[in-house]
Amino acid sequence: MAAAKQEAEQTIDTVTLDTLVSQGFDAAAKEKARGHVQSFCAYIEKHRDEITALQILYNQPHRRRLTEKMLKELEAKLRQENAQWNEELLWNAFAASAPEKVKGRSMVNRFADLVPLVRFALERQPVLEPFADSVQERFDKWLERKAAGGVAFTAEQRAWLELVRDHVATSISIEPEDFELAPFSQR
């Protein structure tokens, strides 16, 4: 009986401090991540003329506007090519391959993060950061310019502007019909 009790007991050391031996990805994880990055880059290069979102990101970054529909098409084609490919997996692969160039984390499968993923893969932006972060940064700069120009927004106007900002951060664009959906329709 005493032997069975001793086998089931657990000793918890609350005095000894743990020491970090190493941190980062192991070699196998880094190699797997590099494989994902290389195959993703090869895919977007191969299909650059076939997928509208890639055409815009490659050739016409400001002449034509990306839409939610275009990004959803890109997302679907990526998943057809490799069922494992999603925004989170690709983001983590870039983070493992080039951790010094990746800022923040992608939200779980947020398709708007395809924009910075493709731009980073094309080397059109030096740091990979979530799309929502860049939208927030541009929004803050826009508000600063407005304030410097003497424009002051009411609390209600500011709330609407923030709703638009949040919608763009998740859906990449805003269309007139979006104002008929929640949360806009609730206001």
Short mmCIF file of C-alpha atoms in Angstrom, two decimals:
data_model
loop_
_atom_site.label_atom_id
_atom_site.label_comp_id
_atom_site.label_asym_id
_atom_site.label_seq_id
_atom_site.Cartn_x
_atom_site.Cartn_y
_atom_site.Cartn_z
CA MET A 1 0.00 0.00 0.00
CA ALA A 2 2.77 2.46 0.90
CA ALA A 3 4.58 1.65 -2.37
CA ALA A 4 1.45 2.41 -4.44
CA LYS A 5 0.96 5.67 -2.57
CA GLN A 6 4.59 6.67 -3.15
CA GLU A 7 4.30 5.93 -6.91
CA ALA A 8 1.25 8.21 -7.18
CA GLU A 9 2.79 11.10 -5.26
CA GLN A 10 4.26 14.06 -7.05
CA THR A 11 6.90 16.44 -5.73
CA ILE A 12 6.60 20.06 -6.82
CA ASP A 13 9.72 22.18 -6.49
CA THR A 14 8.69 25.78 -5.79
CA VAL A 15 12.17 26.92 -4.73
CA THR A 16 14.52 26.18 -7.64
CA LEU A 17 14.40 28.69 -10.48
CA ASP A 18 14.16 27.46 -14.05
CA THR A 19 16.96 28.39 -16.42
CA LEU A 20 16.31 29.12 -20.08
CA VAL A 21 18.50 26.81 -22.11
CA SER A 22 17.52 28.03 -25.55
CA GLN A 23 14.69 29.75 -27.39
CA GLY A 24 13.44 29.84 -30.93
CA PHE A 25 12.43 27.30 -33.51
CA ASP A 26 14.25 24.01 -33.82
CA ALA A 27 16.01 23.22 -37.09
CA ALA A 28 13.24 20.94 -38.40
CA ALA A 29 10.56 23.58 -37.72
CA LYS A 30 12.66 26.25 -39.47
CA GLU A 31 13.16 24.01 -42.49
CA LYS A 32 9.46 23.21 -42.69
CA ALA A 33 8.66 26.94 -42.43
CA ARG A 34 11.16 27.74 -45.21
CA GLY A 35 9.43 25.13 -47.36
CA HIS A 36 6.05 26.80 -46.79
CA VAL A 37 7.50 30.23 -47.59
CA GLN A 38 9.22 29.01 -50.75
CA SER A 39 6.16 27.18 -52.04
CA PHE A 40 3.92 30.20 -51.24
CA CYS A 41 6.29 32.56 -53.05
CA ALA A 42 6.50 30.19 -56.02
CA TYR A 43 2.71 29.92 -56.15
CA ILE A 44 2.10 33.66 -56.17
CA GLU A 45 4.79 34.14 -58.82
CA LYS A 46 3.32 31.40 -61.01
CA HIS A 47 -0.27 32.68 -60.71
CA ARG A 48 0.42 36.42 -60.70
CA ASP A 49 -1.42 36.97 -64.00
CA GLU A 50 -4.38 34.70 -63.23
CA ILE A 51 -5.69 35.97 -59.89
CA THR A 52 -7.03 39.53 -59.79
CA ALA A 53 -5.74 40.29 -56.28
CA LEU A 54 -2.24 39.19 -57.30
CA GLN A 55 -2.40 41.28 -60.48
CA ILE A 56 -3.16 44.34 -58.36
CA LEU A 57 -0.50 43.59 -55.75
CA TYR A 58 2.10 42.92 -58.45
CA ASN A 59 1.34 45.63 -60.96
CA GLN A 60 -1.16 48.27 -59.92
CA PRO A 61 -1.00 48.93 -56.19
CA HIS A 62 -2.78 52.28 -56.35
CA ARG A 63 -4.64 52.35 -59.66
CA ARG A 64 -7.07 49.59 -58.78
CA ARG A 65 -8.52 48.92 -55.37
CA LEU A 66 -8.46 45.49 -53.79
CA THR A 67 -11.86 44.26 -52.65
CA GLU A 68 -13.00 41.67 -50.17
CA LYS A 69 -14.23 39.51 -53.06
CA MET A 70 -10.78 39.55 -54.70
CA LEU A 71 -9.04 38.53 -51.50
CA LYS A 72 -11.55 35.77 -50.82
CA GLU A 73 -10.85 34.44 -54.33
CA LEU A 74 -7.11 34.48 -53.57
CA GLU A 75 -7.68 32.78 -50.23
CA ALA A 76 -9.79 30.03 -51.86
CA LYS A 77 -7.17 29.42 -54.57
CA LEU A 78 -4.39 29.23 -51.99
CA ARG A 79 -6.31 26.62 -50.04
CA GLN A 80 -7.01 24.67 -53.24
CA GLU A 81 -3.28 24.59 -53.88
CA ASN A 82 -2.38 23.55 -50.33
CA ALA A 83 -5.12 22.81 -47.81
CA GLN A 84 -2.74 23.72 -44.96
CA TRP A 85 -2.15 27.23 -46.24
CA ASN A 86 -4.01 29.79 -44.21
CA GLU A 87 -3.03 33.22 -42.97
CA GLU A 88 -1.88 31.99 -39.58
CA LEU A 89 0.31 29.17 -40.94
CA LEU A 90 1.91 31.42 -43.56
CA TRP A 91 2.47 34.17 -41.00
CA ASN A 92 4.14 31.73 -38.62
CA ALA A 93 6.27 30.35 -41.47
CA PHE A 94 7.58 33.85 -42.24
CA ALA A 95 8.13 34.44 -38.50
CA ALA A 96 10.22 31.26 -38.27
CA SER A 97 12.14 32.04 -41.46
CA ALA A 98 12.84 35.73 -40.82
CA PRO A 99 11.88 36.59 -37.22
CA GLU A 100 13.68 39.94 -37.33
CA LYS A 101 11.36 41.09 -40.14
CA VAL A 102 8.04 40.02 -38.63
CA LYS A 103 6.17 42.36 -36.29
CA GLY A 104 3.11 41.21 -34.42
CA ARG A 105 0.92 38.25 -35.12
CA SER A 106 -1.81 37.66 -37.62
CA MET A 107 -5.24 37.15 -36.16
CA VAL A 108 -6.46 33.60 -36.67
CA ASN A 109 -7.13 33.24 -40.40
CA ARG A 110 -7.93 36.91 -40.99
CA PHE A 111 -7.97 37.07 -44.78
CA ALA A 112 -7.06 40.78 -44.81
CA ASP A 113 -3.60 39.69 -43.67
CA LEU A 114 -3.12 38.16 -47.12
CA VAL A 115 -2.26 41.66 -48.31
CA PRO A 116 0.84 42.10 -46.12
CA LEU A 117 1.75 38.43 -46.60
CA VAL A 118 1.82 38.81 -50.39
CA ARG A 119 3.49 42.23 -50.28
CA PHE A 120 6.15 40.88 -47.93
CA ALA A 121 6.69 37.81 -50.12
CA LEU A 122 7.08 40.13 -53.13
CA GLU A 123 9.54 42.22 -51.11
CA ARG A 124 7.31 45.27 -51.53
CA GLN A 125 7.30 45.91 -47.81
CA PRO A 126 10.33 45.40 -45.56
CA VAL A 127 8.47 44.28 -42.43
CA LEU A 128 5.54 41.91 -42.13
CA GLU A 129 2.92 43.41 -39.85
CA PRO A 130 -0.79 42.72 -39.46
CA PHE A 131 -3.04 44.60 -41.87
CA ALA A 132 -5.10 45.91 -38.94
CA ASP A 133 -1.96 47.53 -37.47
CA SER A 134 -1.21 49.40 -40.68
CA VAL A 135 -4.85 50.53 -40.94
CA GLN A 136 -4.71 51.81 -37.34
CA GLU A 137 -1.45 53.65 -38.05
CA ARG A 138 -2.81 55.33 -41.18
CA PHE A 139 -6.04 56.22 -39.36
CA ASP A 140 -4.12 57.83 -36.49
CA LYS A 141 -1.99 59.86 -38.92
CA TRP A 142 -5.12 60.96 -40.79
CA LEU A 143 -6.72 62.12 -37.52
CA GLU A 144 -3.54 64.03 -36.64
CA ARG A 145 -3.57 65.81 -40.02
CA LYS A 146 -7.26 66.69 -39.57
CA ALA A 147 -6.63 68.03 -36.06
CA ALA A 148 -3.65 70.06 -37.32
CA GLY A 149 -5.95 71.52 -39.97
CA GLY A 150 -8.45 72.57 -37.31
CA VAL A 151 -10.98 69.78 -37.87
CA ALA A 152 -12.57 68.45 -34.70
CA PHE A 153 -14.88 65.45 -34.73
CA THR A 154 -17.78 65.00 -32.33
CA ALA A 155 -17.92 61.85 -30.23
CA GLU A 156 -20.59 60.44 -32.53
CA GLN A 157 -18.55 61.23 -35.67
CA ARG A 158 -15.48 59.67 -34.08
CA ALA A 159 -17.46 56.53 -33.24
CA TRP A 160 -18.56 56.22 -36.89
CA LEU A 161 -15.01 56.78 -38.13
CA GLU A 162 -13.76 54.07 -35.80
CA LEU A 163 -16.44 51.67 -37.08
CA VAL A 164 -15.28 52.36 -40.63
CA ARG A 165 -11.63 51.88 -39.59
CA ASP A 166 -12.43 48.54 -37.95
CA HIS A 167 -14.41 47.37 -40.96
CA VAL A 168 -11.58 48.24 -43.34
CA ALA A 169 -9.07 46.51 -41.04
CA THR A 170 -10.97 43.23 -41.30
CA SER A 171 -12.56 43.44 -44.76
CA ILE A 172 -9.93 45.52 -46.63
CA SER A 173 -12.49 47.91 -48.10
CA ILE A 174 -15.89 49.39 -47.44
CA GLU A 175 -18.76 49.55 -49.88
CA PRO A 176 -22.07 51.46 -49.63
CA GLU A 177 -23.98 48.23 -48.96
CA ASP A 178 -21.75 47.51 -45.95
CA PHE A 179 -23.53 50.33 -44.11
CA GLU A 180 -26.70 48.22 -44.18
CA LEU A 181 -24.98 45.51 -42.09
CA ALA A 182 -24.13 45.37 -38.40
CA PRO A 183 -22.64 47.26 -36.63
CA PHE A 184 -23.51 50.18 -38.92
CA SER A 185 -27.19 49.26 -39.19
CA GLN A 186 -27.44 49.26 -35.39
CA ARG A 187 -26.51 52.95 -35.26
#
